[in-house]
Amino acid sequence: MARFSTLLALCMAAAAASASPVVVRDSPISLPLARRFKSTGVGAILAADRARAEVLKNVGLAKGGNASKRANLVVSNANTYYAAEVGIGSPATTYTLLVDTGSANTFVGAGKAYVQTSTSQDTGNTVSVSYGSGSFSGEQYTDSVTLGDITITNQGISDATQSSGFSGIDGILGVGPADLTQGTVSDGNVVPTVTDNAYSQGLIGAEVLGISFLPASSGSDVSGTLDFGGADSSKYSGDLNYVSITGTSPASNYVGIDQSITYGQDTEILSTTAGIVDTGTTLLLLATDAFDAYQQATGGEMDSTTGLLKISSSQYDNLQSLFFTIGSQTYEFTANAQIWPRSLNSVLGGDSNSIYLVASDLGSNSGQGLDFINGYSWIERFYVAYDVTNSQVGFATTDSTESREVLLGELRASLRALSLWGYTEETRIYHPAALETFLPHIASSLENLQLDDFVVDPEEFQAWGVSPAPAYTKTQYPMVRSLSMHLYGAPLLEHLQHLFPALDGTLSFIEFQRSNDDIMGNPADIRSANERAQEASSSRPWKELDCILCEPQTLYLLGLRCPVKQVVLRAMDVPLEPYAVDALRENPVPRLKLVLRHQSSFVSLCTPELATTLTHLTLVLVYPFQTL
């Protein structure tokens, strides 16, 4: 999207009578999401979900009724939710807003106060919305709203001068059907959503909202995106299959679909009926008769503390997949997907070692027109695209439909060694914040770690097209003694020593690559930065390493000051000079192993500094293979 400053726009207006054409983006705008958790009371998550479901039904059924009934909306599950950072005004003030497909009002002021700027226009209308666990009322404005790198003008927003029930957030970003706003504002008109206005203003190429949530095993902020303007094909696999919004009320007033559910291959849980897909609901809610069938099939017992079904380890071993048939496609919801992340049992108020199921009782029998809610525990396993223009919703499988990270997140064994290799997706990378989603719970036992495509260099993220770079984590892996990695970007000790403070075994760079040579800049600068990092972190530098295995340039870039017992240099395709010579001159070692091509020279390594420490020299000469 071409963007112009106010001054440039004024100059162009003075020079020509016609405005510049709006450039429509071909690719969607991705808005990062953060998952937030709050500690809860006994059964609070289920209670909030049920309260929300009840009011969603009532609001949908009242669509033909009076405005006061239509204003009674439930927007959020305030205990667990997904939030986005949204800018409002010019200059923009950033607000943390809960993302909700079950409503369409956008408001701020529940936490941070609404800051008026030159783009803020009071409409003269009041707004009032009641929720299952709170409410807000205030003034209706239009203002500029910034989502990622686009700015929507004249967007209807509410300033909540009074609010309750929204602890920890500033308000709501309502991205559901715009008709849900009818009756909430005093003039009675429908308020277009941010998706509606972004499309009508030519900022996005399609009136489509893509939803990508990531399964949780910790309270990480690495949680997914909202994709405005279309589905992002890099976030799902296979085809995106669309179905029409259901015609059955009240589900038809939301992101409603028709689906059936089977447990295993032949146990029917729910025959084809209407329900909704809802980001504001935490659990998978099933009509009471369907839930009873599910409980009987799984053998789960009701847990009085959480209000959820609880199963034993042996029952989990026998837990079969749920199969959701939506349109002509069937989607598998695996056994792992059906359980609440055990590392987050404390959020439920549950026991840390228990296994809880995310499927729960909606509170009413089927046949009511809203017989299930696929909440975010379900959405996390798929990619969802809501097509406003064509009144349809699409689904596709993702890496999270069944991913190794999710399985690791559920692991409770004391794991000493772990290798994460073999990604087939070219753009999938590991980074410190990503590890936090599935490794912290085994950090106390993990001693040997091997990582594929690991990145700690912020500039490398930009080369991969990941912007902004994922936030670095405070999580450490204090028991890791040996580390092997296929590293992309600069080997920055500031991050490596923080993550693995007790490293004293082998540090191995299986391969060291850059997306392009430009991001490396001056190698001497990287080495200097690593030297400064070691000086600044005197309380946690590596004291000694048994072995470093790497290429000459990597050894130079590291600039290690701690003693190293052995260095293994792979120099078949790269020269020893000047990097290895300089590195070993400044930090000589007793044992050196060189892997060289048969014609390579290593005489330059024989510096006076190395001669005083070297006791063992091993040469591995690689000869070219010739076929007779």
XYZ file of C-alpha atoms in Angstrom:
628
model
C 0.000 0.000 0.000
C 1.533 3.309 -1.037
C 1.457 5.678 1.918
C 1.809 9.459 1.792
C 2.412 12.054 4.478
C -0.152 14.761 5.121
C 2.137 17.399 3.649
C 2.669 15.431 0.447
C -1.042 14.758 0.136
C -1.811 18.491 0.469
C 0.799 19.379 -2.131
C -0.631 16.862 -4.574
C -4.144 18.164 -3.992
C -2.979 21.687 -4.786
C -1.239 20.535 -7.964
C -4.051 18.457 -9.421
C -7.794 18.376 -9.210
C -8.047 14.608 -8.910
C -6.785 12.488 -6.023
C -4.182 9.779 -6.424
C -5.678 6.324 -6.923
C -5.659 4.009 -3.921
C -3.315 1.070 -4.280
C -4.973 -2.154 -3.157
C -2.807 -4.783 -1.490
C -2.637 -8.177 -3.131
C -1.474 -9.843 0.074
C -3.275 -9.719 3.436
C -2.288 -7.462 6.317
C -1.152 -9.579 9.276
C -1.858 -8.290 12.772
C 0.102 -10.195 15.470
C -1.862 -11.672 18.363
C -0.859 -12.359 21.949
C -2.474 -15.008 24.123
C -3.305 -13.785 27.614
C -4.228 -15.780 30.713
C -5.635 -14.796 34.071
C -5.801 -17.052 37.092
C -9.355 -18.106 37.728
C -11.658 -19.358 40.399
C -13.230 -22.797 40.526
C -14.831 -23.595 37.166
C -14.537 -19.982 36.012
C -13.608 -20.700 32.384
C -16.529 -23.062 31.816
C -18.915 -20.714 33.626
C -17.824 -17.774 31.478
C -18.147 -19.815 28.284
C -21.653 -20.972 29.198
C -22.768 -17.462 30.140
C -21.453 -16.193 26.830
C -23.214 -18.975 24.924
C -26.549 -18.232 26.589
C -26.483 -14.564 25.690
C -25.237 -15.248 22.157
C -28.325 -17.401 21.679
C -30.635 -14.734 23.070
C -29.107 -11.963 20.976
C -29.333 -14.030 17.813
C -32.959 -14.952 18.435
C -33.794 -11.294 19.129
C -32.513 -10.055 15.767
C -36.077 -9.352 14.764
C -36.953 -7.883 18.139
C -36.334 -4.564 19.828
C -33.031 -2.716 20.027
C -32.612 -3.135 23.759
C -32.555 -6.903 23.390
C -30.123 -6.721 20.501
C -27.770 -4.598 22.597
C -27.335 -7.364 25.146
C -24.122 -8.880 23.750
C -21.473 -11.104 25.238
C -18.084 -10.226 23.871
C -15.395 -11.973 25.822
C -14.200 -14.745 27.987
C -12.182 -12.541 30.310
C -10.130 -15.411 31.744
C -8.317 -16.574 28.608
C -8.253 -14.623 25.383
C -6.365 -13.443 22.323
C -5.405 -9.787 22.143
C -4.084 -7.461 19.437
C -2.200 -4.179 19.654
C -4.291 -1.572 17.807
C -3.451 2.088 17.211
C -6.197 4.724 17.446
C -5.876 8.413 16.573
C -3.101 10.439 14.936
C -0.558 10.258 16.407
C -1.810 6.820 17.358
C -2.206 5.596 20.918
C -1.727 1.833 21.181
C -4.423 -0.201 22.929
C -4.575 -3.887 23.832
C -7.888 -5.152 22.473
C -9.489 -8.559 22.814
C -10.226 -10.114 19.402
C -13.839 -11.236 19.067
C -15.723 -12.765 16.132
C -18.882 -12.946 18.248
C -19.396 -9.176 18.260
C -18.751 -6.197 15.992
C -18.411 -3.170 18.313
C -14.894 -1.836 18.797
C -14.329 0.108 21.986
C -11.515 1.382 24.204
C -11.310 2.937 27.638
C -11.817 -0.141 29.814
C -8.146 0.057 30.791
C -6.155 2.795 29.111
C -8.244 5.934 28.599
C -9.250 7.025 25.116
C -6.866 9.731 23.894
C -8.524 12.162 21.497
C -6.485 13.634 18.638
C -7.180 15.684 15.517
C -8.790 12.639 13.866
C -11.277 12.031 16.711
C -14.834 13.056 15.849
C -17.687 12.840 18.360
C -20.808 11.577 16.557
C -23.103 12.917 19.263
C -24.444 9.410 19.849
C -24.203 7.328 22.974
C -23.450 3.625 23.120
C -24.323 0.993 25.692
C -23.521 -2.712 25.629
C -24.152 -5.318 28.325
C -22.068 -8.467 28.679
C -22.380 -11.751 30.511
C -19.681 -10.663 32.957
C -19.613 -6.897 32.527
C -20.745 -3.903 30.531
C -19.698 -0.581 29.101
C -21.357 2.658 28.118
C -20.045 5.882 26.685
C -19.759 8.069 23.609
C -19.587 7.007 19.977
C -16.752 8.470 17.872
C -15.163 8.052 14.493
C -11.372 7.961 14.415
C -8.343 6.618 12.587
C -7.531 2.997 13.438
C -4.137 1.485 12.645
C -3.878 -2.278 12.096
C -0.305 -3.299 11.346
C 0.826 -0.944 8.596
C -2.574 0.227 7.337
C -4.657 3.061 8.761
C -8.444 3.050 8.453
C -10.098 6.473 8.552
C -13.504 7.377 9.997
C -13.824 4.069 11.820
C -16.633 3.904 14.341
C -15.290 3.315 17.854
C -16.686 3.706 21.341
C -15.136 5.560 24.260
C -16.129 3.562 27.338
C -16.600 6.220 29.993
C -18.002 3.515 32.273
C -17.075 -0.170 32.141
C -16.815 -3.293 34.269
C -15.551 -6.825 33.737
C -12.563 -6.072 31.490
C -9.560 -6.381 33.761
C -6.258 -6.580 31.896
C -7.465 -5.240 28.539
C -8.301 -1.834 27.108
C -11.340 -2.914 25.123
C -12.635 -5.085 22.281
C -11.830 -5.380 18.574
C -15.135 -6.672 17.204
C -14.652 -8.457 13.872
C -17.933 -10.373 13.639
C -20.898 -9.546 11.373
C -21.612 -5.804 11.414
C -25.350 -6.376 11.986
C -24.485 -7.280 15.575
C -23.911 -3.557 16.253
C -27.517 -2.665 15.428
C -29.236 -1.254 18.492
C -26.030 -0.677 20.441
C -25.682 2.990 19.366
C -28.389 5.557 20.116
C -29.083 6.399 16.448
C -29.935 2.738 15.795
C -27.640 2.429 12.782
C -25.261 -0.412 11.987
C -21.585 0.422 12.600
C -19.251 -1.023 9.915
C -16.408 -3.125 11.325
C -12.710 -2.525 10.712
C -12.824 -5.248 8.044
C -15.733 -3.521 6.290
C -14.026 -0.127 6.247
C -10.573 -1.414 5.326
C -12.156 -3.007 2.266
C -14.388 -0.066 1.309
C -11.404 2.301 1.594
C -9.310 0.128 -0.709
C -6.765 -0.804 1.943
C -7.281 -4.541 1.460
C -8.165 -6.489 -1.658
C -10.929 -8.658 -0.217
C -13.371 -8.448 2.671
C -11.863 -11.552 4.233
C -10.483 -12.120 7.727
C -8.009 -14.975 8.203
C -7.535 -16.362 11.716
C -4.391 -18.219 12.735
C -4.105 -19.235 16.394
C -1.277 -21.346 17.794
C -1.742 -24.028 20.486
C -0.368 -23.115 23.889
C 1.792 -24.954 26.338
C 2.893 -21.832 28.194
C 1.847 -18.225 28.590
C 3.892 -17.207 25.555
C 3.081 -14.175 23.429
C 3.841 -16.151 20.264
C 0.209 -16.820 19.484
C -0.846 -16.177 15.897
C -2.247 -13.499 13.612
C -5.340 -11.918 12.156
C -4.963 -11.635 8.377
C -7.032 -8.776 6.959
C -7.699 -8.929 3.226
C -7.437 -12.638 2.537
C -6.190 -15.998 3.708
C -2.428 -16.361 4.155
C -1.554 -19.604 2.379
C 1.784 -19.848 4.218
C -0.139 -20.572 7.422
C -2.078 -23.627 6.283
C -1.577 -26.770 4.254
C -3.695 -28.178 1.460
C -6.852 -26.455 0.296
C -8.970 -23.873 2.063
C -12.509 -25.247 1.850
C -15.398 -22.791 2.114
C -18.970 -23.380 3.265
C -21.851 -20.908 3.355
C -22.879 -19.295 6.608
C -25.688 -21.425 8.009
C -29.260 -20.354 7.418
C -30.361 -21.608 10.843
C -31.043 -18.954 13.491
C -29.552 -17.866 15.835
C -26.236 -19.265 14.529
C -26.849 -17.493 11.196
C -26.246 -14.135 12.879
C -22.636 -15.020 13.692
C -19.825 -16.914 11.977
C -22.213 -19.847 11.881
C -21.820 -23.193 10.131
C -23.448 -26.611 9.893
C -21.377 -29.578 11.055
C -21.602 -33.115 12.414
C -19.210 -34.781 14.865
C -18.118 -38.409 15.135
C -15.956 -40.003 17.829
C -13.590 -42.434 16.191
C -14.880 -44.010 13.007
C -18.465 -44.851 13.869
C -19.689 -43.279 17.140
C -21.969 -40.362 16.328
C -21.683 -37.530 18.821
C -23.695 -34.851 17.030
C -25.708 -35.158 13.826
C -25.571 -32.307 11.315
C -26.757 -29.141 13.017
C -25.971 -25.434 13.302
C -23.488 -23.704 15.583
C -20.754 -21.084 15.481
C -17.002 -20.582 15.301
C -16.081 -18.083 18.013
C -12.729 -16.608 19.070
C -14.227 -15.300 22.307
C -15.053 -18.777 23.628
C -12.269 -20.839 25.191
C -13.594 -24.401 25.029
C -15.348 -26.666 22.536
C -18.960 -26.503 23.708
C -21.385 -29.258 22.671
C -25.147 -29.519 23.123
C -25.946 -31.455 26.304
C -27.047 -34.637 24.531
C -23.905 -34.580 22.364
C -21.731 -33.931 25.396
C -23.317 -36.880 27.214
C -22.482 -39.117 24.244
C -18.913 -37.820 24.256
C -18.530 -38.418 27.992
C -19.767 -41.973 27.609
C -17.401 -42.623 24.690
C -14.323 -41.256 26.482
C -15.118 -42.506 29.984
C -14.286 -39.082 31.385
C -15.483 -38.100 34.842
C -16.678 -34.644 35.805
C -14.083 -32.760 37.849
C -15.702 -30.622 40.530
C -12.837 -28.125 40.631
C -12.638 -27.189 36.954
C -16.075 -28.281 35.760
C -14.364 -30.190 32.938
C -14.113 -33.876 32.145
C -11.004 -35.541 33.558
C -9.455 -38.737 32.221
C -6.654 -41.017 33.386
C -3.395 -41.651 31.534
C -4.657 -45.036 30.367
C -7.870 -43.446 29.095
C -5.816 -40.874 27.215
C -3.841 -43.675 25.570
C -7.145 -45.002 24.210
C -8.681 -41.619 23.379
C -9.832 -41.539 19.749
C -9.977 -38.555 17.426
C -13.102 -36.475 16.909
C -14.037 -35.997 13.253
C -15.834 -32.790 12.277
C -17.656 -32.920 8.942
C -18.154 -29.408 7.573
C -19.572 -29.262 4.066
C -17.934 -32.000 2.020
C -14.757 -32.086 4.123
C -13.906 -33.914 7.347
C -11.397 -32.471 9.824
C -9.622 -34.555 12.449
C -9.423 -33.228 16.009
C -6.798 -35.516 17.506
C -6.565 -36.949 21.005
C -3.852 -34.430 21.808
C -6.072 -31.604 20.565
C -8.885 -32.696 22.897
C -6.914 -32.157 26.106
C -6.217 -28.879 27.840
C -2.452 -28.075 27.833
C -1.250 -29.648 31.058
C 1.356 -26.950 31.603
C -1.600 -24.542 31.881
C -3.686 -26.554 34.333
C -3.109 -23.826 36.901
C -5.160 -21.443 34.728
C -8.108 -23.786 35.270
C -7.409 -24.060 38.973
C -6.754 -27.749 38.343
C -4.131 -30.263 39.412
C -0.852 -30.013 37.475
C -0.715 -33.751 36.746
C -4.334 -34.253 35.707
C -5.652 -34.564 32.148
C -8.673 -32.388 31.358
C -10.734 -32.430 28.154
C -11.604 -29.200 26.310
C -15.015 -30.468 25.135
C -17.720 -29.383 27.560
C -21.463 -28.983 28.011
C -23.131 -26.073 26.206
C -25.984 -26.212 28.704
C -28.882 -26.977 26.342
C -29.942 -29.886 24.131
C -29.498 -29.911 20.367
C -32.178 -28.496 18.104
C -31.931 -24.942 19.447
C -30.279 -23.440 16.361
C -26.949 -22.988 18.137
C -25.878 -26.471 19.194
C -22.105 -26.103 19.384
C -19.415 -23.465 19.700
C -16.021 -24.203 18.216
C -14.011 -21.989 20.561
C -10.357 -21.082 20.309
C -9.245 -24.484 21.661
C -10.654 -25.846 18.390
C -9.595 -22.917 16.179
C -5.968 -23.343 17.313
C -5.743 -26.567 15.298
C -6.975 -25.112 11.987
C -6.861 -22.010 9.817
C -10.180 -20.163 9.568
C -11.112 -17.547 6.951
C -14.283 -15.461 7.315
C -15.412 -14.093 3.930
C -17.779 -11.217 4.721
C -18.706 -10.360 1.122
C -19.757 -13.875 0.170
C -21.159 -14.896 3.585
C -18.966 -17.945 3.865
C -16.242 -19.351 6.070
C -13.283 -21.497 5.059
C -11.223 -24.092 6.927
C -7.840 -25.710 6.335
C -5.431 -27.891 8.266
C -2.188 -26.462 9.668
C 1.028 -27.642 11.276
C -0.874 -27.459 14.577
C -3.491 -29.969 13.459
C -0.904 -32.449 14.683
C 2.515 -30.953 15.404
C 5.550 -32.257 17.207
C 5.744 -29.072 19.293
C 2.257 -29.626 20.664
C 3.157 -33.208 21.537
C 6.331 -32.025 23.267
C 4.260 -29.525 25.192
C 2.315 -32.421 26.694
C 5.378 -34.508 27.532
C 5.877 -35.078 31.239
C 8.949 -37.335 31.214
C 12.303 -36.042 32.455
C 13.936 -35.677 29.068
C 17.742 -35.421 28.979
C 18.365 -35.195 25.214
C 16.214 -33.708 22.464
C 16.776 -33.259 18.720
C 14.428 -31.088 16.683
C 15.201 -31.623 13.012
C 13.642 -32.239 9.664
C 11.246 -29.408 8.884
C 9.886 -29.612 5.368
C 8.564 -26.046 5.357
C 11.273 -23.762 4.033
C 10.131 -20.810 6.102
C 9.784 -22.555 9.468
C 12.455 -21.472 11.932
C 13.137 -21.873 15.620
C 13.915 -18.894 17.805
C 14.070 -18.310 21.576
C 10.460 -17.181 21.942
C 9.213 -20.115 19.853
C 11.007 -22.579 22.127
C 9.118 -21.108 25.060
C 5.838 -22.442 23.682
C 6.787 -26.094 24.224
C 10.082 -26.548 26.121
C 10.072 -24.713 29.490
C 8.382 -27.569 31.360
C 11.320 -29.915 30.577
C 14.044 -27.282 30.999
C 15.003 -28.644 34.415
C 16.146 -31.977 32.953
C 17.292 -31.174 29.405
C 21.080 -31.585 29.087
C 21.655 -32.077 25.356
C 19.774 -30.052 22.737
C 19.994 -30.109 18.937
C 18.122 -27.536 16.874
C 17.468 -27.130 13.178
C 17.234 -23.635 11.644
C 17.843 -21.682 14.850
C 17.939 -17.871 14.809
C 19.020 -15.373 17.469
C 19.941 -12.526 15.102
C 17.169 -9.881 14.707
C 18.481 -8.868 11.274
C 18.138 -12.451 10.079
C 14.442 -12.386 10.975
C 13.972 -9.502 8.553
C 15.690 -11.504 5.809
C 13.206 -14.344 6.443
C 10.346 -11.877 6.174
C 9.543 -12.096 9.903
C 8.912 -8.554 11.074
C 8.931 -7.450 13.768
C 11.382 -9.966 15.180
C 9.823 -12.242 17.838
C 10.348 -10.973 21.360
C 13.226 -12.566 23.203
C 12.349 -14.630 26.196
C 13.440 -14.619 29.807
C 13.197 -18.405 29.893
C 16.509 -20.198 30.422
C 17.606 -23.804 30.022
C 19.962 -24.092 32.996
C 20.753 -27.802 32.628
C 21.805 -27.801 28.961
C 25.474 -28.811 28.829
C 25.840 -29.467 25.082
C 24.230 -27.630 22.189
C 24.194 -28.363 18.449
C 22.484 -26.133 15.927
C 22.026 -25.287 12.299
C 22.362 -21.535 12.793
C 21.044 -18.785 10.577
C 22.416 -15.289 11.079
C 25.063 -14.074 13.482
C 25.971 -16.249 16.529
C 25.139 -13.613 19.133
C 26.435 -14.595 22.571
C 24.167 -12.089 24.287
C 21.262 -14.435 23.567
C 23.028 -17.810 23.494
C 24.646 -17.339 26.917
C 21.368 -16.138 28.387
C 19.442 -19.142 27.067
C 22.069 -21.743 27.990
C 24.050 -20.302 30.938
C 25.533 -23.623 32.118
C 26.957 -24.771 28.781
C 30.272 -26.548 29.393
C 30.205 -29.538 27.024
C 30.129 -29.353 23.233
C 29.020 -26.317 21.244
C 28.482 -27.463 17.672
C 27.434 -25.392 14.694
C 26.380 -28.117 12.269
C 25.970 -25.446 9.648
C 26.206 -21.686 9.712
C 24.273 -19.786 7.046
C 23.010 -16.348 6.242
C 20.082 -15.451 4.035
C 22.455 -13.012 2.361
C 25.965 -11.793 3.060
C 24.869 -8.192 3.556
C 23.224 -8.849 6.921
C 26.554 -9.980 8.378
C 28.047 -6.522 7.897
C 31.582 -6.364 9.229
C 32.589 -9.660 10.925
C 34.842 -7.695 13.270
C 31.786 -5.811 14.548
C 29.992 -9.057 15.403
C 33.077 -10.358 17.182
C 33.366 -7.101 19.139
C 29.687 -7.307 20.118
C 30.248 -10.837 21.426
C 33.305 -9.737 23.386
C 31.297 -6.929 24.967
C 28.485 -9.361 25.793
C 30.933 -11.577 27.672
C 32.324 -8.623 29.608
C 28.841 -7.344 30.456
C 27.581 -10.721 31.677
C 30.269 -11.609 34.176
C 27.715 -13.391 36.349
C 26.757 -15.887 33.654
C 29.517 -16.346 31.022
C 30.504 -19.836 30.044
C 33.374 -20.859 32.313
C 34.844 -23.559 30.074
C 33.855 -25.638 27.052
C 34.932 -29.185 26.283
C 34.704 -28.715 22.539
C 33.672 -26.321 19.776
C 32.836 -27.746 16.363
C 32.394 -25.151 13.622
C 33.820 -23.456 10.562
C 36.711 -20.959 10.870
C 34.515 -17.883 10.409
C 32.122 -18.997 13.155
C 35.002 -19.469 15.590
C 36.170 -15.951 14.808
C 32.700 -14.403 15.158
C 32.145 -16.026 18.568
C 35.211 -14.321 20.049
C 35.124 -16.650 23.051
C 37.256 -15.754 26.047
C 36.574 -18.850 28.132
C 39.008 -21.809 27.999
C 38.214 -24.398 25.324
C 39.709 -27.883 25.588
C 39.314 -28.797 21.920
C 38.440 -27.051 18.664
C 37.264 -28.991 15.613
C 37.388 -26.871 12.461
C 35.651 -27.902 9.263
C 37.563 -26.113 6.526
C 36.951 -28.184 3.420
C 35.191 -25.428 1.496
C 36.413 -22.327 3.332
C 39.920 -21.005 4.014
C 41.546 -21.111 7.434
C 42.877 -17.603 6.974
C 42.335 -15.129 8.375
C 39.546 -16.188 10.736
C 40.961 -19.336 12.340
C 44.427 -17.827 12.632
C 43.166 -14.755 14.469
C 40.779 -16.706 16.710
C 43.373 -19.288 17.805
C 46.010 -16.639 18.314
C 43.787 -14.850 20.836
C 42.398 -17.985 22.489
C 44.820 -20.897 21.896
C 43.698 -24.444 22.722
C 45.431 -27.690 23.760
C 43.638 -29.903 21.221
C 42.974 -29.033 17.593
C 41.309 -31.142 14.933
C 41.264 -29.949 11.324
C 39.030 -31.356 8.610
C 40.681 -30.239 5.361
C 40.798 -31.041 1.710
C 43.944 -32.943 0.840
C 45.648 -29.986 -0.804
C 44.904 -27.451 1.954
C 47.631 -25.788 3.989
C 47.512 -25.271 7.737
C 51.004 -23.905 8.283
C 49.610 -20.435 8.987
C 47.938 -21.758 12.148
C 51.302 -22.462 13.747
C 51.526 -19.197 15.630
C 53.715 -18.733 18.719
C 50.590 -18.426 20.877
C 49.193 -21.771 19.736
C 52.574 -23.477 19.994
C 52.668 -22.808 23.742
C 49.357 -24.638 24.409
C 48.888 -27.237 21.674
C 49.387 -30.834 22.809
C 47.304 -32.754 20.246
C 46.818 -32.096 16.542
C 44.546 -34.299 14.439
C 44.319 -33.937 10.674
C 41.452 -35.331 8.639
C 42.306 -34.965 4.954
C 39.430 -35.431 2.546
C 40.337 -36.725 -0.900
C 37.992 -36.373 -3.878
C 36.105 -39.526 -4.766
C 36.887 -40.698 -8.271
C 34.866 -43.178 -10.278
C 36.896 -45.502 -12.506
